[in-house]
Amino acid sequence: MHPRFLKTFLAVVRTRNVTRAADELHLAQSSVSDQIQALEADLGAQLFVRTRQGLDLTPAGDALKVYAEDILALSDEARAAVASASALDGGTLTLGALETIGAARLPQWLSSFQQQQPEIAVHLKIAGSGELQQGVADGAIDAAFCFDKGPIDERLAKRVISSEPLVLIGPANGTEKAAAADIAASAPSRFIATERGCVYRHLFDKALSEAGVAPVIASEVGSIAAIGRLVAAGAGSALVPRLAVSDLLDRGEVVERAWPSIATAARLILIWRRRRVQPPALKLFLAAADQWVTIVRSDGDHPRHAAPSPS
C-alpha cells in the first residue's frame, strides 16, 4: 500500500467523489481512479460503492480508513523525527481557523509568531468547525482554532486559549431599538441565526429554551460578518461573538440587548493531532501559543494561564 494511494483513498472518502478528490489533490481524474483501482487490486477488495449521494465506503473500505489515517500519520511523524534530528530550520505550517477568529484574533497572534520565527512559512485556511477538525485529524492542517463543542476525535489534543464573550445585538434604529429587560419580553422579535451545528447556534437555542421562548428565525446565515450587517440594517436580532461586532457596537450601528442565560461565552480552543514527535514548526507554534492562553475559570474568578502540551 503506497502512502500516495492511501492519501488519494482518504481524499475520495472525504469528498465522496473522484472529480472533487482530483481537484483537491491537483491530479487528473483518471489518476485518482487508477490509484483507487490499484489499491483495490493490491488488497483484493472493493473499497467504494456508488450511490445517488456519491461514493460510499464498503465494509472493507471502512476497515481500511482508520489504518490509512494511522499509516499516513506515522509517516508524518517519521519525517518530523528525521527533520528534528537533522536540526533542519524553517518549514511550513498550515493553520486553520473559523472566519471570526481568523479576522479578529489571528492577525496579532500570527504576526507575533512570525516575528519570532521568520523562517517558518505559514498558510491559513478559513473553514467551519467540522472541516477544521477533520483537516487536523487527516493531517491536512497542522493546528486549528475553533470553538469548543465538547468531545473531539480521540486522535486530537486541544487547549483552551480564551473565553470569548457572546452578545445579543439588535439594530440601533426601528422597532427593535429598546433593550428588553429579558429576552422573553421580546418573543415576537425576529432573529438571524447561524446554521445548525454552529456553536453560536447551540448557545442561542439553549438560552432561548431556558427562557421559554420560541424564536422566529428570520434567516440562517453562515457568515458572522454578514449577520452583523443584517442586524444593523434592521433585519432582526442575533447572538454573536462580541469580537466580531465590536466595530458596529462602537459606531452605534447595533446595540447590545439583555441576555438571560449564564452561557454568555464560548471557549476558543486550539486543536492539533497527537504524535510521538511533533513537526519542528508545529512544536514551535504550540510553544508560542502559551503567550496567548487566558483561561477563565467556571466560577468567574481571576483568569489563569496555561501552556499547551506538545503531545
PDB file of C-alpha atoms in Angstrom, residues 72-309:
ATOM      1  CA  LEU A  72      -0.070   8.483   6.982  1.00  0.00           C
ATOM      2  CA  ALA A  73       0.166   9.982  10.474  1.00  0.00           C
ATOM      3  CA  LEU A  74       3.055   7.663  11.288  1.00  0.00           C
ATOM      4  CA  SER A  75       4.742   8.672   8.019  1.00  0.00           C
ATOM      5  CA  ASP A  76       4.417  12.340   9.039  1.00  0.00           C
ATOM      6  CA  GLU A  77       5.856  11.536  12.467  1.00  0.00           C
ATOM      7  CA  ALA A  78       8.832   9.800  10.861  1.00  0.00           C
ATOM      8  CA  ARG A  79       9.530  12.831   8.690  1.00  0.00           C
ATOM      9  CA  ALA A  80       9.219  15.099  11.735  1.00  0.00           C
ATOM     10  CA  ALA A  81      11.621  12.930  13.726  1.00  0.00           C
ATOM     11  CA  VAL A  82      14.185  12.973  10.914  1.00  0.00           C
ATOM     12  CA  ALA A  83      13.839  16.728  10.476  1.00  0.00           C
ATOM     13  CA  SER A  84      14.202  17.271  14.215  1.00  0.00           C
ATOM     14  CA  ALA A  85      17.267  15.014  14.425  1.00  0.00           C
ATOM     15  CA  SER A  86      18.803  16.790  11.453  1.00  0.00           C
ATOM     16  CA  ALA A  87      18.128  20.168  13.098  1.00  0.00           C
ATOM     17  CA  LEU A  88      16.530  21.462   9.921  1.00  0.00           C
ATOM     18  CA  ASP A  89      15.493  25.116  10.056  1.00  0.00           C
ATOM     19  CA  GLY A  90      12.315  26.612   8.694  1.00  0.00           C
ATOM     20  CA  GLY A  91       9.462  24.593   7.371  1.00  0.00           C
ATOM     21  CA  THR A  92       5.806  25.159   6.560  1.00  0.00           C
ATOM     22  CA  LEU A  93       2.916  25.417   8.997  1.00  0.00           C
ATOM     23  CA  THR A  94      -0.692  25.019   7.854  1.00  0.00           C
ATOM     24  CA  LEU A  95      -3.185  26.515  10.280  1.00  0.00           C
ATOM     25  CA  GLY A  96      -6.968  26.577  10.217  1.00  0.00           C
ATOM     26  CA  ALA A  97      -9.445  28.962  11.817  1.00  0.00           C
ATOM     27  CA  LEU A  98     -13.059  29.998  11.864  1.00  0.00           C
ATOM     28  CA  GLU A  99     -13.836  33.152   9.896  1.00  0.00           C
ATOM     29  CA  THR A 100     -14.372  35.268  13.036  1.00  0.00           C
ATOM     30  CA  ILE A 101     -11.167  34.130  14.732  1.00  0.00           C
ATOM     31  CA  GLY A 102      -9.147  34.467  11.547  1.00  0.00           C
ATOM     32  CA  ALA A 103     -10.203  38.091  11.183  1.00  0.00           C
ATOM     33  CA  ALA A 104     -10.236  39.261  14.801  1.00  0.00           C
ATOM     34  CA  ARG A 105      -7.631  37.260  16.732  1.00  0.00           C
ATOM     35  CA  LEU A 106      -5.079  35.639  14.409  1.00  0.00           C
ATOM     36  CA  PRO A 107      -3.554  38.755  12.801  1.00  0.00           C
ATOM     37  CA  GLN A 108      -1.937  39.794  16.082  1.00  0.00           C
ATOM     38  CA  TRP A 109      -1.028  36.252  17.130  1.00  0.00           C
ATOM     39  CA  LEU A 110       0.457  35.236  13.790  1.00  0.00           C
ATOM     40  CA  SER A 111       2.360  38.499  13.489  1.00  0.00           C
ATOM     41  CA  SER A 112       3.951  37.825  16.870  1.00  0.00           C
ATOM     42  CA  PHE A 113       4.793  34.234  15.906  1.00  0.00           C
ATOM     43  CA  GLN A 114       6.327  35.182  12.558  1.00  0.00           C
ATOM     44  CA  GLN A 115       8.460  37.846  14.206  1.00  0.00           C
ATOM     45  CA  GLN A 116       9.833  35.125  16.474  1.00  0.00           C
ATOM     46  CA  GLN A 117      10.134  32.508  13.693  1.00  0.00           C
ATOM     47  CA  PRO A 118      10.548  34.371  10.370  1.00  0.00           C
ATOM     48  CA  GLU A 119      11.913  31.258   8.642  1.00  0.00           C
ATOM     49  CA  ILE A 120       8.598  29.373   9.005  1.00  0.00           C
ATOM     50  CA  ALA A 121       6.090  29.841   6.174  1.00  0.00           C
ATOM     51  CA  VAL A 122       2.502  29.973   7.481  1.00  0.00           C
ATOM     52  CA  HIS A 123      -0.559  29.054   5.425  1.00  0.00           C
ATOM     53  CA  LEU A 124      -4.014  29.856   6.827  1.00  0.00           C
ATOM     54  CA  LYS A 125      -7.244  28.031   5.882  1.00  0.00           C
ATOM     55  CA  ILE A 126     -10.620  29.529   6.831  1.00  0.00           C
ATOM     56  CA  ALA A 127     -13.354  26.909   7.267  1.00  0.00           C
ATOM     57  CA  GLY A 128     -16.118  25.654   9.549  1.00  0.00           C
ATOM     58  CA  SER A 129     -15.544  23.683  12.751  1.00  0.00           C
ATOM     59  CA  GLY A 130     -16.259  20.268  11.252  1.00  0.00           C
ATOM     60  CA  GLU A 131     -13.944  20.788   8.285  1.00  0.00           C
ATOM     61  CA  LEU A 132     -11.188  22.121  10.553  1.00  0.00           C
ATOM     62  CA  GLN A 133     -11.327  19.140  12.920  1.00  0.00           C
ATOM     63  CA  GLN A 134     -11.358  16.698  10.011  1.00  0.00           C
ATOM     64  CA  GLY A 135      -8.415  18.515   8.409  1.00  0.00           C
ATOM     65  CA  VAL A 136      -6.364  18.240  11.601  1.00  0.00           C
ATOM     66  CA  ALA A 137      -7.308  14.576  12.057  1.00  0.00           C
ATOM     67  CA  ASP A 138      -6.337  13.819   8.446  1.00  0.00           C
ATOM     68  CA  GLY A 139      -3.053  15.729   8.687  1.00  0.00           C
ATOM     69  CA  ALA A 140      -4.016  18.315   6.050  1.00  0.00           C
ATOM     70  CA  ILE A 141      -3.968  21.023   8.753  1.00  0.00           C
ATOM     71  CA  ASP A 142      -1.297  21.154  11.475  1.00  0.00           C
ATOM     72  CA  ALA A 143      -3.390  23.019  14.051  1.00  0.00           C
ATOM     73  CA  ALA A 144      -6.681  24.892  14.085  1.00  0.00           C
ATOM     74  CA  PHE A 145      -8.579  27.450  16.134  1.00  0.00           C
ATOM     75  CA  CYS A 146     -12.269  26.771  16.684  1.00  0.00           C
ATOM     76  CA  PHE A 147     -14.878  26.945  19.424  1.00  0.00           C
ATOM     77  CA  ASP A 148     -15.310  24.096  21.879  1.00  0.00           C
ATOM     78  CA  LYS A 149     -18.418  21.982  21.321  1.00  0.00           C
ATOM     79  CA  GLY A 150     -17.490  19.099  23.615  1.00  0.00           C
ATOM     80  CA  PRO A 151     -15.619  15.830  22.967  1.00  0.00           C
ATOM     81  CA  ILE A 152     -13.392  15.696  19.885  1.00  0.00           C
ATOM     82  CA  ASP A 153     -11.669  12.945  17.898  1.00  0.00           C
ATOM     83  CA  GLU A 154      -9.520  10.919  20.320  1.00  0.00           C
ATOM     84  CA  ARG A 155      -6.552  11.382  17.985  1.00  0.00           C
ATOM     85  CA  LEU A 156      -6.598  15.108  18.674  1.00  0.00           C
ATOM     86  CA  ALA A 157      -5.371  17.220  21.584  1.00  0.00           C
ATOM     87  CA  LYS A 158      -6.917  20.543  22.499  1.00  0.00           C
ATOM     88  CA  ARG A 159      -6.083  23.544  24.634  1.00  0.00           C
ATOM     89  CA  VAL A 160      -8.464  26.315  25.703  1.00  0.00           C
ATOM     90  CA  ILE A 161      -6.998  29.620  24.542  1.00  0.00           C
ATOM     91  CA  SER A 162      -9.641  32.078  25.762  1.00  0.00           C
ATOM     92  CA  SER A 163     -13.286  32.603  26.640  1.00  0.00           C
ATOM     93  CA  GLU A 164     -14.886  34.818  24.013  1.00  0.00           C
ATOM     94  CA  PRO A 165     -17.964  36.797  25.195  1.00  0.00           C
ATOM     95  CA  LEU A 166     -21.180  36.423  23.217  1.00  0.00           C
ATOM     96  CA  VAL A 167     -23.633  39.312  22.905  1.00  0.00           C
ATOM     97  CA  LEU A 168     -27.223  39.592  21.754  1.00  0.00           C
ATOM     98  CA  ILE A 169     -27.391  42.509  19.333  1.00  0.00           C
ATOM     99  CA  GLY A 170     -30.271  44.372  17.724  1.00  0.00           C
ATOM    100  CA  PRO A 171     -30.475  47.247  15.241  1.00  0.00           C
ATOM    101  CA  ALA A 172     -29.891  50.726  16.638  1.00  0.00           C
ATOM    102  CA  ASN A 173     -32.991  52.064  14.859  1.00  0.00           C
ATOM    103  CA  GLY A 174     -36.506  50.814  14.307  1.00  0.00           C
ATOM    104  CA  THR A 175     -38.835  48.652  16.332  1.00  0.00           C
ATOM    105  CA  GLU A 176     -36.004  46.729  17.998  1.00  0.00           C
ATOM    106  CA  LYS A 177     -34.263  49.802  19.411  1.00  0.00           C
ATOM    107  CA  ALA A 178     -35.421  49.404  23.008  1.00  0.00           C
ATOM    108  CA  ALA A 179     -33.471  46.858  25.029  1.00  0.00           C
ATOM    109  CA  ALA A 180     -35.671  44.270  26.706  1.00  0.00           C
ATOM    110  CA  ALA A 181     -35.408  43.542  30.412  1.00  0.00           C
ATOM    111  CA  ASP A 182     -35.177  39.911  29.417  1.00  0.00           C
ATOM    112  CA  ILE A 183     -35.413  38.001  26.178  1.00  0.00           C
ATOM    113  CA  ALA A 184     -38.889  36.683  26.975  1.00  0.00           C
ATOM    114  CA  ALA A 185     -40.247  40.223  26.707  1.00  0.00           C
ATOM    115  CA  SER A 186     -39.102  40.357  23.088  1.00  0.00           C
ATOM    116  CA  ALA A 187     -40.501  36.996  21.982  1.00  0.00           C
ATOM    117  CA  PRO A 188     -42.093  38.459  18.800  1.00  0.00           C
ATOM    118  CA  SER A 189     -38.643  39.651  17.662  1.00  0.00           C
ATOM    119  CA  ARG A 190     -37.166  38.163  14.530  1.00  0.00           C
ATOM    120  CA  PHE A 191     -33.744  36.548  14.882  1.00  0.00           C
ATOM    121  CA  ILE A 192     -30.916  35.995  12.441  1.00  0.00           C
ATOM    122  CA  ALA A 193     -29.121  32.797  13.394  1.00  0.00           C
ATOM    123  CA  THR A 194     -26.101  30.874  12.294  1.00  0.00           C
ATOM    124  CA  GLU A 195     -26.644  27.458  10.771  1.00  0.00           C
ATOM    125  CA  ARG A 196     -27.418  24.450  12.952  1.00  0.00           C
ATOM    126  CA  GLY A 197     -24.244  22.757  14.173  1.00  0.00           C
ATOM    127  CA  CYS A 198     -22.518  26.085  14.818  1.00  0.00           C
ATOM    128  CA  VAL A 199     -21.510  26.727  18.440  1.00  0.00           C
ATOM    129  CA  TYR A 200     -23.235  30.137  18.370  1.00  0.00           C
ATOM    130  CA  ARG A 201     -26.483  28.489  17.276  1.00  0.00           C
ATOM    131  CA  HIS A 202     -26.139  25.875  20.017  1.00  0.00           C
ATOM    132  CA  LEU A 203     -25.795  28.556  22.723  1.00  0.00           C
ATOM    133  CA  PHE A 204     -28.557  30.644  21.159  1.00  0.00           C
ATOM    134  CA  ASP A 205     -31.021  27.732  21.101  1.00  0.00           C
ATOM    135  CA  LYS A 206     -30.060  26.679  24.632  1.00  0.00           C
ATOM    136  CA  ALA A 207     -30.589  30.147  26.121  1.00  0.00           C
ATOM    137  CA  LEU A 208     -33.962  30.674  24.450  1.00  0.00           C
ATOM    138  CA  SER A 209     -35.095  27.219  25.524  1.00  0.00           C
ATOM    139  CA  GLU A 210     -34.158  28.027  29.127  1.00  0.00           C
ATOM    140  CA  ALA A 211     -36.092  31.314  28.849  1.00  0.00           C
ATOM    141  CA  GLY A 212     -39.139  29.502  27.486  1.00  0.00           C
ATOM    142  CA  VAL A 213     -39.082  31.446  24.228  1.00  0.00           C
ATOM    143  CA  ALA A 214     -39.843  30.061  20.768  1.00  0.00           C
ATOM    144  CA  PRO A 215     -37.881  32.401  18.486  1.00  0.00           C
ATOM    145  CA  VAL A 216     -38.888  33.432  14.987  1.00  0.00           C
ATOM    146  CA  ILE A 217     -35.852  32.696  12.822  1.00  0.00           C
ATOM    147  CA  ALA A 218     -35.901  35.252  10.011  1.00  0.00           C
ATOM    148  CA  SER A 219     -32.903  33.713   8.260  1.00  0.00           C
ATOM    149  CA  GLU A 220     -29.906  31.427   8.715  1.00  0.00           C
ATOM    150  CA  VAL A 221     -26.584  32.893   7.592  1.00  0.00           C
ATOM    151  CA  GLY A 222     -23.168  31.202   7.508  1.00  0.00           C
ATOM    152  CA  SER A 223     -21.111  34.414   7.834  1.00  0.00           C
ATOM    153  CA  ILE A 224     -20.846  36.210  11.188  1.00  0.00           C
ATOM    154  CA  ALA A 225     -19.790  39.422   9.418  1.00  0.00           C
ATOM    155  CA  ALA A 226     -22.890  39.241   7.226  1.00  0.00           C
ATOM    156  CA  ILE A 227     -25.089  38.650  10.274  1.00  0.00           C
ATOM    157  CA  GLY A 228     -23.764  41.829  11.911  1.00  0.00           C
ATOM    158  CA  ARG A 229     -24.589  43.828   8.788  1.00  0.00           C
ATOM    159  CA  LEU A 230     -28.072  42.337   8.537  1.00  0.00           C
ATOM    160  CA  VAL A 231     -28.794  43.272  12.146  1.00  0.00           C
ATOM    161  CA  ALA A 232     -27.521  46.828  11.540  1.00  0.00           C
ATOM    162  CA  ALA A 233     -29.879  47.049   8.567  1.00  0.00           C
ATOM    163  CA  GLY A 234     -32.851  46.179  10.794  1.00  0.00           C
ATOM    164  CA  ALA A 235     -33.407  42.562   9.760  1.00  0.00           C
ATOM    165  CA  GLY A 236     -33.587  41.291  13.345  1.00  0.00           C
ATOM    166  CA  SER A 237     -31.512  40.366  16.384  1.00  0.00           C
ATOM    167  CA  ALA A 238     -28.617  37.892  16.666  1.00  0.00           C
ATOM    168  CA  LEU A 239     -26.297  36.200  19.134  1.00  0.00           C
ATOM    169  CA  VAL A 240     -22.690  36.679  18.005  1.00  0.00           C
ATOM    170  CA  PRO A 241     -19.170  36.889  19.461  1.00  0.00           C
ATOM    171  CA  ARG A 242     -18.503  40.404  20.723  1.00  0.00           C
ATOM    172  CA  LEU A 243     -15.153  40.466  18.940  1.00  0.00           C
ATOM    173  CA  ALA A 244     -16.952  40.088  15.591  1.00  0.00           C
ATOM    174  CA  VAL A 245     -19.187  43.138  16.050  1.00  0.00           C
ATOM    175  CA  SER A 246     -17.089  45.434  18.256  1.00  0.00           C
ATOM    176  CA  ASP A 247     -16.752  47.981  15.433  1.00  0.00           C
ATOM    177  CA  LEU A 248     -20.514  48.027  14.832  1.00  0.00           C
ATOM    178  CA  LEU A 249     -21.154  48.483  18.561  1.00  0.00           C
ATOM    179  CA  ASP A 250     -18.570  51.262  18.826  1.00  0.00           C
ATOM    180  CA  ARG A 251     -20.130  53.118  15.883  1.00  0.00           C
ATOM    181  CA  GLY A 252     -23.629  52.673  17.300  1.00  0.00           C
ATOM    182  CA  GLU A 253     -24.886  50.745  14.271  1.00  0.00           C
ATOM    183  CA  VAL A 254     -26.124  47.953  16.544  1.00  0.00           C
ATOM    184  CA  VAL A 255     -26.988  47.873  20.248  1.00  0.00           C
ATOM    185  CA  GLU A 256     -26.480  45.186  22.852  1.00  0.00           C
ATOM    186  CA  ARG A 257     -29.642  43.688  24.298  1.00  0.00           C
ATOM    187  CA  ALA A 258     -30.253  41.887  27.590  1.00  0.00           C
ATOM    188  CA  TRP A 259     -29.467  38.172  27.615  1.00  0.00           C
ATOM    189  CA  PRO A 260     -30.855  35.878  30.330  1.00  0.00           C
ATOM    190  CA  SER A 261     -28.532  32.896  30.057  1.00  0.00           C
ATOM    191  CA  ILE A 262     -25.342  32.355  32.041  1.00  0.00           C
ATOM    192  CA  ALA A 263     -23.832  30.790  28.913  1.00  0.00           C
ATOM    193  CA  THR A 264     -22.531  34.128  27.631  1.00  0.00           C
ATOM    194  CA  ALA A 265     -19.112  32.990  26.424  1.00  0.00           C
ATOM    195  CA  ALA A 266     -17.708  30.431  24.014  1.00  0.00           C
ATOM    196  CA  ARG A 267     -14.400  28.702  24.683  1.00  0.00           C
ATOM    197  CA  LEU A 268     -11.873  29.236  21.909  1.00  0.00           C
ATOM    198  CA  ILE A 269      -9.638  26.180  21.560  1.00  0.00           C
ATOM    199  CA  LEU A 270      -6.510  25.245  19.648  1.00  0.00           C
ATOM    200  CA  ILE A 271      -6.513  21.663  18.366  1.00  0.00           C
ATOM    201  CA  TRP A 272      -3.696  19.549  16.933  1.00  0.00           C
ATOM    202  CA  ARG A 273      -3.003  15.875  16.271  1.00  0.00           C
ATOM    203  CA  ARG A 274      -1.268  13.793  18.922  1.00  0.00           C
ATOM    204  CA  ARG A 275       2.087  12.475  17.675  1.00  0.00           C
ATOM    205  CA  ARG A 276       5.106  10.794  19.185  1.00  0.00           C
ATOM    206  CA  VAL A 277       7.227  13.570  17.690  1.00  0.00           C
ATOM    207  CA  GLN A 278       5.705  16.853  16.579  1.00  0.00           C
ATOM    208  CA  PRO A 279       6.968  18.518  13.381  1.00  0.00           C
ATOM    209  CA  PRO A 280       9.506  21.213  14.384  1.00  0.00           C
ATOM    210  CA  ALA A 281       7.402  24.104  13.046  1.00  0.00           C
ATOM    211  CA  LEU A 282       4.291  22.932  14.920  1.00  0.00           C
ATOM    212  CA  LYS A 283       6.273  22.355  18.103  1.00  0.00           C
ATOM    213  CA  LEU A 284       7.486  25.966  17.966  1.00  0.00           C
ATOM    214  CA  PHE A 285       3.958  27.194  17.282  1.00  0.00           C
ATOM    215  CA  LEU A 286       2.483  25.310  20.242  1.00  0.00           C
ATOM    216  CA  ALA A 287       5.163  26.784  22.476  1.00  0.00           C
ATOM    217  CA  ALA A 288       4.448  30.291  21.179  1.00  0.00           C
ATOM    218  CA  ALA A 289       0.705  29.824  21.789  1.00  0.00           C
ATOM    219  CA  ASP A 290       1.464  29.824  25.522  1.00  0.00           C
ATOM    220  CA  GLN A 291       1.622  33.622  25.276  1.00  0.00           C
ATOM    221  CA  TRP A 292      -1.993  33.798  24.099  1.00  0.00           C
ATOM    222  CA  VAL A 293      -3.648  31.473  26.613  1.00  0.00           C
ATOM    223  CA  THR A 294      -6.104  33.047  29.041  1.00  0.00           C
ATOM    224  CA  ILE A 295      -8.368  30.520  30.732  1.00  0.00           C
ATOM    225  CA  VAL A 296     -11.342  31.852  32.673  1.00  0.00           C
ATOM    226  CA  ARG A 297     -12.417  29.521  35.463  1.00  0.00           C
ATOM    227  CA  SER A 298     -16.062  28.458  35.615  1.00  0.00           C
ATOM    228  CA  ASP A 299     -16.570  30.368  38.857  1.00  0.00           C
ATOM    229  CA  GLY A 300     -15.832  33.627  37.033  1.00  0.00           C
ATOM    230  CA  ASP A 301     -12.803  34.306  39.233  1.00  0.00           C
ATOM    231  CA  HIS A 302      -9.451  35.625  38.090  1.00  0.00           C
ATOM    232  CA  PRO A 303      -8.084  34.247  34.823  1.00  0.00           C
ATOM    233  CA  ARG A 304      -5.074  31.992  34.835  1.00  0.00           C
ATOM    234  CA  HIS A 305      -2.521  30.989  32.196  1.00  0.00           C
ATOM    235  CA  ALA A 306      -1.509  27.551  30.967  1.00  0.00           C
ATOM    236  CA  ALA A 307       0.994  26.236  28.441  1.00  0.00           C
ATOM    237  CA  PRO A 308      -0.107  23.950  25.595  1.00  0.00           C
ATOM    238  CA  SER A 309       1.274  20.428  25.651  1.00  0.00           C
TER     239      SER A 309
END
